[in-house]
Structures are given as C-alpha cells and as structure tokens.
Amino acid sequence: MKIIGVTGGIGSGKSAVLDILRNEYNAKVYEADKLAHNLIEKGKPLYNSYIRLLGKDILDENYEIDRSKVSKIVFQDMDKLQKLNDLVHPTVKEYILYLIEEERKKGTEIFVIEAALLIQDGYKSICDEIWFIHVPRDLRIERLKASRGYSQEKCEKIINNQPASSYFSSNSDHVIENDGNFIELSEKIGDLLQKS
C-alpha cells in the first residue's frame, strides 16, 4: 500500500487532488480536519478533553461541541489554542495510524492523508511520499475570491499566516503545479502515480 501525504496552502486546490485520487484511483482519502471534527463528537475520544480545557460554554443545546464557540475562544487566547492543538494533533495521528492498518488489511492500494500541518506534525515518517500542491499566490487569491467570496484582505491575511511555498517544497517529495485546469491536474497526478 502506498501512503501519500497531500499538503499545500489555502486555495491551492488540495480538494481537487483528493477528488481525483478518490474517484479515478480508488484511493482511501482521509482529511485530518474532518477526522478531528469527528473525534470531538459526544462519546468520541476528544469530547471530554475539549470540555475540560474550554468549559461547558462550548456546548450547544444538544450537548455537542459548537465549533464556532471553540474558534471564538481559541483565536483570542493563543495559549488555549496551543493546548488544543497539543490535544488534537496526536489523537488524530494515532487514529490515522489505526486507519492505515485497517486499510492495509483490506488490500487498499493507495491511502491518502491530507493535512494543512502535514509536515509540521511529522507525517513524513508515516507517508511514503509527500505531495505539495503549488499555485502562484495571485491565482490562489483569485480562486479564493471566486469560490469562497473572500476579500483581498482576508485572502492575504490567511496566506501570510501560512508557511512559504519554499518551506513546503523543500519538505516534499513532489511538487504538483496546479495552475491549469482539472484535466491537466488529473494528467499530472496520473503521470506521478505511474512513475512512483
């Protein structure tokens, strides 16, 4: 089983890459953010840890964790954000390791992990290859405005808070230039999978 880590900044088209891998190559795709959201549901591993750290005010009327309430707290308190990250990332990684073993038993050929902090969180030791999806800054901003309705200022603020492209490329095995259309992207992925 080949384990591929997919990373890149906001607006780079990681979702399109995941769709191609899922739909054209029958890859099992796991997104760290979505796994983290699942793990904070009632009865799941992170539920009580969140409440202990942030208090019961983060719960909604159904006693589920309200992520918007969590965001408001942690983005005003960097210490709490750090503590939350220290809780979440190891738990998600542990769960991904479990999923890898489960998929290996099933005979899955391609296992894909997508995470914004893939490199920073040490997934290089888990993955056979790290793919960095690269798009020039101006094009990323253009796409974010069109797809998410973000302002120029919001796009720039988010991009400025993420690592530089040079950081991603120097820590990745392959750089996929996603500055064309969906068909071109699909062809690049096909070429890369044939080579490796």
Short mmCIF file of C-alpha atoms in Angstrom, two decimals:
data_model
loop_
_atom_site.label_atom_id
_atom_site.label_comp_id
_atom_site.label_asym_id
_atom_site.label_seq_id
_atom_site.Cartn_x
_atom_site.Cartn_y
_atom_site.Cartn_z
CA MET A 1 0.00 0.00 0.00
CA LYS A 2 1.29 3.42 -0.97
CA ILE A 3 0.73 6.17 1.62
CA ILE A 4 0.63 9.67 0.13
CA GLY A 5 0.52 12.87 2.16
CA VAL A 6 -1.07 15.84 0.40
CA THR A 7 -0.40 19.36 1.62
CA GLY A 8 -0.40 22.97 0.43
CA GLY A 9 -1.66 26.39 1.35
CA ILE A 10 -5.24 27.58 1.21
CA GLY A 11 -6.55 27.96 -2.33
CA SER A 12 -4.03 25.53 -3.80
CA GLY A 13 -6.66 23.00 -4.90
CA LYS A 14 -5.97 20.18 -2.47
CA SER A 15 -9.66 19.19 -2.62
CA ALA A 16 -9.45 18.72 -6.40
CA VAL A 17 -6.39 16.49 -5.97
CA LEU A 18 -8.20 14.41 -3.35
CA ASP A 19 -11.24 14.05 -5.63
CA ILE A 20 -9.07 12.79 -8.48
CA LEU A 21 -7.28 10.29 -6.24
CA ARG A 22 -10.59 9.11 -4.75
CA ASN A 23 -12.61 8.91 -7.96
CA GLU A 24 -10.03 7.91 -10.55
CA TYR A 25 -7.67 5.74 -8.49
CA ASN A 26 -9.99 4.36 -5.79
CA ALA A 27 -7.74 5.82 -3.10
CA LYS A 28 -8.88 5.90 0.52
CA VAL A 29 -8.69 9.59 1.41
CA TYR A 30 -8.62 10.92 4.97
CA GLU A 31 -8.60 14.62 5.80
CA ALA A 32 -7.10 15.42 9.19
CA ASP A 33 -9.50 18.33 9.82
CA LYS A 34 -12.57 16.19 9.19
CA LEU A 35 -11.21 13.41 11.39
CA ALA A 36 -10.63 15.96 14.17
CA HIS A 37 -14.26 17.14 13.83
CA ASN A 38 -15.48 13.54 14.16
CA LEU A 39 -13.31 12.93 17.21
CA ILE A 40 -14.93 15.79 19.18
CA GLU A 41 -18.46 14.38 18.87
CA LYS A 42 -20.20 13.19 22.04
CA GLY A 43 -18.74 9.87 23.15
CA LYS A 44 -15.63 10.22 20.98
CA PRO A 45 -12.02 10.47 22.29
CA LEU A 46 -11.65 14.29 22.30
CA TYR A 47 -15.10 15.30 23.59
CA ASN A 48 -14.32 15.38 27.33
CA SER A 49 -10.82 16.81 26.77
CA TYR A 50 -12.33 19.81 24.96
CA ILE A 51 -14.80 20.46 27.78
CA ARG A 52 -12.08 20.15 30.45
CA LEU A 53 -9.91 22.66 28.60
CA LEU A 54 -12.53 25.16 27.40
CA GLY A 55 -15.50 24.71 29.73
CA LYS A 56 -19.13 23.74 29.21
CA ASP A 57 -19.93 27.01 27.43
CA ILE A 58 -18.68 25.43 24.18
CA LEU A 59 -21.67 23.02 24.13
CA ASP A 60 -24.83 23.61 22.12
CA GLU A 61 -28.38 22.75 23.24
CA ASN A 62 -27.78 19.06 22.32
CA TYR A 63 -24.58 18.93 24.38
CA GLU A 64 -22.49 18.68 21.23
CA ILE A 65 -19.39 20.83 20.85
CA ASP A 66 -20.13 24.01 18.90
CA ARG A 67 -17.02 24.59 16.77
CA SER A 68 -17.81 28.27 16.24
CA LYS A 69 -17.77 28.80 20.04
CA VAL A 70 -14.45 26.95 20.23
CA SER A 71 -13.00 29.17 17.47
CA LYS A 72 -14.02 32.37 19.26
CA ILE A 73 -12.24 31.24 22.43
CA VAL A 74 -9.01 29.89 20.97
CA PHE A 75 -8.38 32.64 18.47
CA GLN A 76 -8.43 35.17 21.31
CA ASP A 77 -6.24 33.03 23.56
CA MET A 78 -3.11 31.65 21.90
CA ASP A 79 -2.25 29.61 24.99
CA LYS A 80 -5.55 27.74 24.77
CA LEU A 81 -5.10 27.31 21.01
CA GLN A 82 -1.70 25.72 21.62
CA LYS A 83 -3.11 23.43 24.32
CA LEU A 84 -5.95 22.43 22.00
CA ASN A 85 -3.51 21.65 19.18
CA ASP A 86 -1.41 19.61 21.63
CA LEU A 87 -4.53 17.54 22.37
CA VAL A 88 -5.91 17.22 18.86
CA HIS A 89 -2.91 16.51 16.62
CA PRO A 90 -1.53 13.44 18.44
CA THR A 91 -5.04 11.95 18.73
CA VAL A 92 -5.73 12.45 15.03
CA LYS A 93 -2.34 10.99 14.12
CA GLU A 94 -2.95 7.95 16.31
CA TYR A 95 -6.33 7.44 14.63
CA ILE A 96 -4.75 7.74 11.17
CA LEU A 97 -2.20 5.05 12.11
CA TYR A 98 -5.12 2.82 13.11
CA LEU A 99 -6.88 3.53 9.78
CA ILE A 100 -3.70 2.72 7.84
CA GLU A 101 -3.57 -0.73 9.43
CA GLU A 102 -7.29 -1.29 8.76
CA GLU A 103 -6.92 -0.32 5.08
CA ARG A 104 -3.77 -2.43 4.73
CA LYS A 105 -5.74 -5.48 5.92
CA LYS A 106 -8.39 -4.76 3.26
CA GLY A 107 -5.79 -4.67 0.50
CA THR A 108 -6.17 -0.94 -0.22
CA GLU A 109 -3.57 0.18 -2.77
CA ILE A 110 -3.47 3.96 -2.17
CA PHE A 111 -4.00 5.64 1.21
CA VAL A 112 -4.06 9.44 1.21
CA ILE A 113 -3.68 11.80 4.17
CA GLU A 114 -4.48 15.49 3.72
CA ALA A 115 -3.48 17.93 6.43
CA ALA A 116 -2.52 21.59 6.50
CA LEU A 117 0.17 20.81 9.09
CA LEU A 118 1.28 17.54 7.49
CA ILE A 119 4.97 18.47 7.53
CA GLN A 120 4.95 20.27 10.88
CA ASP A 121 3.17 17.36 12.59
CA GLY A 122 5.74 14.83 11.42
CA TYR A 123 3.65 12.85 8.93
CA LYS A 124 6.75 12.43 6.78
CA SER A 125 7.65 9.41 8.92
CA ILE A 126 4.25 7.82 8.11
CA CYS A 127 4.00 8.68 4.39
CA ASP A 128 5.86 7.10 1.50
CA GLU A 129 5.61 10.40 -0.39
CA ILE A 130 4.61 13.97 0.41
CA TRP A 131 2.92 15.89 -2.41
CA PHE A 132 2.90 19.68 -2.26
CA ILE A 133 0.15 21.29 -4.34
CA HIS A 134 1.51 24.62 -5.54
CA VAL A 135 -0.33 27.55 -7.06
CA PRO A 136 1.10 31.08 -7.51
CA ARG A 137 -0.10 33.50 -4.84
CA ASP A 138 -2.13 35.74 -7.19
CA LEU A 139 -4.01 32.77 -8.63
CA ARG A 140 -4.73 31.42 -5.13
CA ILE A 141 -6.23 34.78 -4.17
CA GLU A 142 -8.27 34.89 -7.38
CA ARG A 143 -9.64 31.38 -6.74
CA LEU A 144 -10.45 32.10 -3.09
CA LYS A 145 -12.37 35.23 -4.04
CA ALA A 146 -14.36 33.30 -6.65
CA SER A 147 -15.01 30.08 -4.68
CA ARG A 148 -15.37 31.38 -1.13
CA GLY A 149 -16.22 35.04 -1.63
CA TYR A 150 -13.22 36.16 0.44
CA SER A 151 -11.99 39.75 0.24
CA GLN A 152 -8.47 40.54 -0.97
CA GLU A 153 -7.55 41.49 2.60
CA LYS A 154 -8.85 38.21 4.07
CA CYS A 155 -7.02 36.15 1.44
CA GLU A 156 -3.74 37.93 2.09
CA LYS A 157 -4.08 37.64 5.86
CA ILE A 158 -4.65 33.87 5.69
CA ILE A 159 -1.86 33.28 3.16
CA ASN A 160 0.58 35.43 5.15
CA ASN A 161 -0.09 33.28 8.24
CA GLN A 162 0.81 30.07 6.40
CA PRO A 163 4.31 28.75 5.67
CA ALA A 164 6.00 29.97 2.49
CA SER A 165 5.91 27.81 -0.65
CA SER A 166 9.66 27.23 -0.26
CA TYR A 167 9.04 25.56 3.12
CA PHE A 168 6.50 23.16 1.60
CA SER A 169 8.58 22.36 -1.49
CA SER A 170 11.79 21.75 0.46
CA ASN A 171 9.97 19.28 2.71
CA SER A 172 8.06 17.43 -0.03
CA ASP A 173 8.94 14.63 -2.42
CA HIS A 174 6.89 16.02 -5.32
CA VAL A 175 5.55 19.44 -6.25
CA ILE A 176 2.38 19.50 -8.34
CA GLU A 177 1.84 22.77 -10.18
CA ASN A 178 -1.93 23.32 -10.13
CA ASP A 179 -2.10 26.44 -12.27
CA GLY A 180 -4.14 24.92 -15.10
CA ASN A 181 -7.50 23.19 -15.41
CA PHE A 182 -8.89 20.00 -13.85
CA ILE A 183 -7.91 17.79 -16.82
CA GLU A 184 -4.30 18.99 -16.69
CA LEU A 185 -4.23 18.35 -12.94
CA SER A 186 -5.60 14.83 -13.46
CA GLU A 187 -2.91 14.12 -16.06
CA LYS A 188 -0.14 15.33 -13.72
CA ILE A 189 -1.40 13.06 -10.95
CA GLY A 190 -1.62 10.11 -13.35
CA ASP A 191 1.99 10.70 -14.50
CA LEU A 192 3.19 10.93 -10.92
CA LEU A 193 1.47 7.71 -9.86
CA GLN A 194 2.93 5.87 -12.87
CA LYS A 195 6.47 6.99 -12.04
CA SER A 196 6.32 6.13 -8.34
#
